[in-house]
mmCIF file of N, CA and C in Angstrom:
data_model
loop_
_atom_site.group_PDB
_atom_site.id
_atom_site.type_symbol
_atom_site.label_atom_id
_atom_site.label_comp_id
_atom_site.label_asym_id
_atom_site.label_seq_id
_atom_site.Cartn_x
_atom_site.Cartn_y
_atom_site.Cartn_z
ATOM 1 N N MET P 1 0.818 -0.776 0.005
ATOM 2 C CA MET P 1 -0.389 0.410 -0.071
ATOM 3 C C MET P 1 0.443 1.210 0.007
ATOM 4 N N GLU P 2 0.767 1.758 -0.776
ATOM 5 C CA GLU P 2 1.047 3.757 -0.403
ATOM 6 C C GLU P 2 0.081 4.632 0.069
ATOM 7 N N PHE P 3 1.140 6.125 0.552
ATOM 8 C CA PHE P 3 0.383 6.740 0.884
ATOM 9 C C PHE P 3 0.143 7.754 -0.148
ATOM 10 N N ILE P 4 0.213 9.336 -0.078
ATOM 11 C CA ILE P 4 0.315 10.330 -1.349
ATOM 12 C C ILE P 4 0.674 11.140 0.044
ATOM 13 N N CYS P 5 1.382 12.520 -0.326
ATOM 14 C CA CYS P 5 1.916 12.913 0.540
ATOM 15 C C CYS P 5 0.919 14.244 -0.208
ATOM 16 N N GLU P 6 -0.149 15.213 0.180
ATOM 17 C CA GLU P 6 -0.850 16.614 0.105
ATOM 18 C C GLU P 6 -0.368 17.077 -1.177
ATOM 19 N N LYS P 7 1.075 17.937 -0.243
ATOM 20 C CA LYS P 7 1.378 18.854 -0.568
ATOM 21 C C LYS P 7 2.599 18.481 -1.807
ATOM 22 N N TYR P 8 2.912 17.468 -1.532
ATOM 23 C CA TYR P 8 3.949 17.497 -3.063
ATOM 24 C C TYR P 8 3.331 16.321 -3.836
ATOM 25 N N LYS P 9 2.214 15.627 -3.918
ATOM 26 C CA LYS P 9 1.627 14.485 -4.346
ATOM 27 C C LYS P 9 2.907 13.171 -4.946
ATOM 28 N N GLU P 10 4.171 12.946 -3.711
ATOM 29 C CA GLU P 10 4.575 12.034 -3.576
ATOM 30 C C GLU P 10 3.646 10.917 -2.883
ATOM 31 N N LYS P 11 4.619 9.898 -4.471
ATOM 32 C CA LYS P 11 4.089 8.659 -3.556
ATOM 33 C C LYS P 11 4.959 7.984 -2.375
ATOM 34 N N VAL P 12 4.303 7.396 -1.015
ATOM 35 C CA VAL P 12 5.205 7.734 -0.140
ATOM 36 C C VAL P 12 4.706 5.343 0.247
ATOM 37 N N ASP P 13 5.572 4.873 0.418
ATOM 38 C CA ASP P 13 5.076 3.009 0.968
ATOM 39 C C ASP P 13 5.154 3.441 2.177
ATOM 40 N N SER P 14 3.867 1.981 2.850
ATOM 41 C CA SER P 14 3.530 2.461 3.904
ATOM 42 C C SER P 14 4.498 1.466 4.769
ATOM 43 N N ASP P 15 5.449 0.529 4.329
ATOM 44 C CA ASP P 15 6.270 -0.012 5.718
ATOM 45 C C ASP P 15 7.387 0.954 6.283
ATOM 46 N N GLU P 16 7.033 1.325 5.278
ATOM 47 C CA GLU P 16 8.352 2.951 6.446
ATOM 48 C C GLU P 16 8.136 4.182 5.377
ATOM 49 N N PRO P 17 6.549 4.611 7.209
ATOM 50 C CA PRO P 17 5.890 5.929 5.795
ATOM 51 C C PRO P 17 7.287 7.307 6.618
ATOM 52 N N VAL P 18 7.951 8.029 5.762
ATOM 53 C CA VAL P 18 8.235 9.378 6.376
ATOM 54 C C VAL P 18 9.288 10.689 5.515
ATOM 55 N N CYS P 19 8.092 11.430 6.197
ATOM 56 C CA CYS P 19 7.588 12.802 5.537
ATOM 57 C C CYS P 19 9.040 12.789 5.551
ATOM 58 N N ARG P 20 9.725 13.277 3.732
ATOM 59 C CA ARG P 20 9.857 13.890 2.483
ATOM 60 C C ARG P 20 11.257 14.913 2.690
ATOM 61 N N HIS P 21 10.185 15.997 3.557
ATOM 62 C CA HIS P 21 10.067 17.340 4.102
ATOM 63 C C HIS P 21 9.691 17.770 5.267
ATOM 64 N N PRO P 22 10.339 17.530 6.097
ATOM 65 C CA PRO P 22 10.267 17.104 6.751
ATOM 66 C C PRO P 22 9.734 18.949 7.623
ATOM 67 N N ASP P 23 11.514 19.646 7.148
ATOM 68 C CA ASP P 23 11.261 21.043 8.240
ATOM 69 C C ASP P 23 10.365 21.939 7.116
ATOM 70 N N ASP P 24 9.538 21.412 6.158
ATOM 71 C CA ASP P 24 9.150 22.418 5.326
ATOM 72 C C ASP P 24 7.577 22.677 5.142
ATOM 73 N N TYR P 25 7.143 23.664 5.476
ATOM 74 C CA TYR P 25 5.856 24.062 6.095
ATOM 75 C C TYR P 25 4.437 23.462 5.614
ATOM 76 N N CYS P 26 3.591 22.657 6.064
ATOM 77 C CA CYS P 26 2.972 21.791 5.212
ATOM 78 C C CYS P 26 1.225 22.290 6.103
ATOM 79 N N ARG P 27 0.408 22.264 5.275
ATOM 80 C CA ARG P 27 -0.795 22.756 5.846
ATOM 81 C C ARG P 27 -2.047 21.392 6.607
ATOM 82 N N THR P 28 -1.030 20.476 5.677
ATOM 83 C CA THR P 28 -1.543 20.021 5.820
ATOM 84 C C THR P 28 -1.336 18.772 7.077
ATOM 85 N N ARG P 29 0.090 19.433 7.954
ATOM 86 C CA ARG P 29 0.384 17.950 8.199
ATOM 87 C C ARG P 29 -0.360 17.739 9.450
ATOM 88 N N SER P 30 -1.390 18.393 10.377
ATOM 89 C CA SER P 30 -2.109 17.858 11.446
ATOM 90 C C SER P 30 -2.364 17.135 11.229
ATOM 91 N N SER P 31 -2.863 16.739 10.262
ATOM 92 C CA SER P 31 -3.972 15.282 9.736
ATOM 93 C C SER P 31 -3.305 14.409 8.878
ATOM 94 N N CYS P 32 -2.275 14.939 8.392
ATOM 95 C CA CYS P 32 -1.675 13.817 7.398
ATOM 96 C C CYS P 32 -1.013 12.510 8.159
ATOM 97 N N ILE P 33 -1.558 10.960 7.476
ATOM 98 C CA ILE P 33 -1.740 9.555 7.811
ATOM 99 C C ILE P 33 0.456 9.468 7.661
ATOM 100 N N ILE P 34 1.307 10.106 6.421
ATOM 101 C CA ILE P 34 2.696 9.529 6.565
ATOM 102 C C ILE P 34 2.713 9.550 8.392
ATOM 103 N N HIS P 35 2.540 11.548 8.648
ATOM 104 C CA HIS P 35 3.510 12.073 9.166
ATOM 105 C C HIS P 35 2.854 11.458 10.741
ATOM 106 N N TYR P 36 1.844 10.830 11.368
ATOM 107 C CA TYR P 36 0.893 10.642 12.475
ATOM 108 C C TYR P 36 2.065 9.275 12.340
ATOM 109 N N MET P 37 2.238 8.612 10.927
ATOM 110 C CA MET P 37 2.960 6.477 11.473
ATOM 111 C C MET P 37 4.217 6.745 10.870
ATOM 112 N N GLU P 38 4.211 8.013 11.146
ATOM 113 C CA GLU P 38 6.255 7.917 11.885
ATOM 114 C C GLU P 38 6.379 8.117 12.905
ATOM 115 N N LYS P 39 5.833 9.247 13.362
ATOM 116 C CA LYS P 39 5.903 9.736 14.995
ATOM 117 C C LYS P 39 4.806 9.181 15.501
ATOM 118 N N GLU P 40 4.341 8.095 14.877
ATOM 119 C CA GLU P 40 3.801 6.885 16.027
ATOM 120 C C GLU P 40 5.056 5.520 15.764
ATOM 121 N N LYS P 41 5.625 5.328 15.076
ATOM 122 C CA LYS P 41 7.262 4.865 15.168
ATOM 123 C C LYS P 41 7.545 4.602 15.764
ATOM 124 N N GLU P 42 8.015 6.204 16.736
ATOM 125 C CA GLU P 42 9.236 6.570 16.964
ATOM 126 C C GLU P 42 8.424 6.615 17.802
ATOM 127 N N ARG P 43 7.478 6.628 18.646
ATOM 128 C CA ARG P 43 6.928 6.572 19.917
ATOM 129 C C ARG P 43 6.954 4.277 20.036
ATOM 130 N N GLU P 44 6.651 3.824 19.580
ATOM 131 C CA GLU P 44 7.435 2.411 20.601
ATOM 132 C C GLU P 44 8.650 2.525 19.576
ATOM 133 N N GLN P 45 8.694 2.893 18.426
ATOM 134 C CA GLN P 45 10.402 2.614 19.542
ATOM 135 C C GLN P 45 11.043 2.843 21.055
ATOM 136 N N ARG P 46 10.825 4.318 21.354
ATOM 137 C CA ARG P 46 10.713 5.004 22.840
ATOM 138 C C ARG P 46 10.579 4.320 24.309
ATOM 139 N N LYS P 47 9.551 4.077 23.422
ATOM 140 C CA LYS P 47 8.432 2.862 24.415
ATOM 141 C C LYS P 47 9.624 1.685 24.762
ATOM 142 N N LYS P 48 10.023 1.163 23.329
ATOM 143 C CA LYS P 48 10.703 0.060 23.422
ATOM 144 C C LYS P 48 11.595 -0.366 24.307
ATOM 145 N N ILE P 49 12.295 1.161 23.976
ATOM 146 C CA ILE P 49 14.161 0.606 24.724
ATOM 147 C C ILE P 49 13.925 1.615 26.678
ATOM 148 N N ALA P 50 12.539 2.178 26.743
ATOM 149 C CA ALA P 50 12.504 2.661 27.825
ATOM 150 C C ALA P 50 12.397 1.517 28.464
ATOM 151 N N THR P 51 11.628 0.811 28.149
ATOM 152 C CA THR P 51 11.236 -0.777 28.901
ATOM 153 C C THR P 51 12.151 -1.897 28.664
ATOM 154 N N GLN P 52 13.112 -1.761 27.652
ATOM 155 C CA GLN P 52 15.056 -2.601 27.904
ATOM 156 C C GLN P 52 15.337 -1.730 29.190
ATOM 157 N N GLN P 53 15.688 -0.367 29.170
ATOM 158 C CA GLN P 53 16.573 0.049 29.959
ATOM 159 C C GLN P 53 15.379 0.083 31.666
ATOM 160 N N LYS P 54 14.381 -0.246 31.952
ATOM 161 C CA LYS P 54 14.007 -0.066 33.063
ATOM 162 C C LYS P 54 14.544 -2.095 34.323
ATOM 163 N N SER P 55 14.040 -2.650 32.378
ATOM 164 C CA SER P 55 14.027 -4.416 33.025
ATOM 165 C C SER P 55 15.459 -5.180 32.909
ATOM 166 N N LYS P 56 16.538 -4.146 32.892
ATOM 167 C CA LYS P 56 18.128 -4.387 33.058
ATOM 168 C C LYS P 56 18.451 -3.523 34.264
ATOM 169 N N LYS P 57 18.261 -2.454 34.787
ATOM 170 C CA LYS P 57 17.970 -1.783 36.251
ATOM 171 C C LYS P 57 17.968 -2.156 37.924
ATOM 172 N N LEU P 58 16.155 -3.073 36.660
ATOM 173 C CA LEU P 58 15.667 -4.443 37.597
ATOM 174 C C LEU P 58 16.219 -5.432 37.973
ATOM 175 N N GLY P 59 17.609 -5.869 36.539
ATOM 176 C CA GLY P 59 18.363 -7.122 37.153
ATOM 177 C C GLY P 59 19.228 -7.000 37.369
ATOM 178 N N LYS P 60 19.334 -6.171 37.482
ATOM 179 C CA LYS P 60 20.653 -5.696 38.925
ATOM 180 C C LYS P 60 20.652 -4.983 40.263
#
C-alpha cells in the first residue's frame, strides 16, 4: 500500500512511512497519515528502549 503526500503529490511506502520534507511548512501535517505513522513508530521505539532500560535496572 502507498500513501500520497498531499503537498508534493509524492508516493510514500506504507511499510516505512517518512515525511520527505519535515522542515517545510505543510498545512495538512496535523491530519497527515504519513506524519502520524512516522511519529507513532518513533513512540513505539522509545517505549521499547525505555522498557529494556527498566528491565536492565531491575536485573541489577
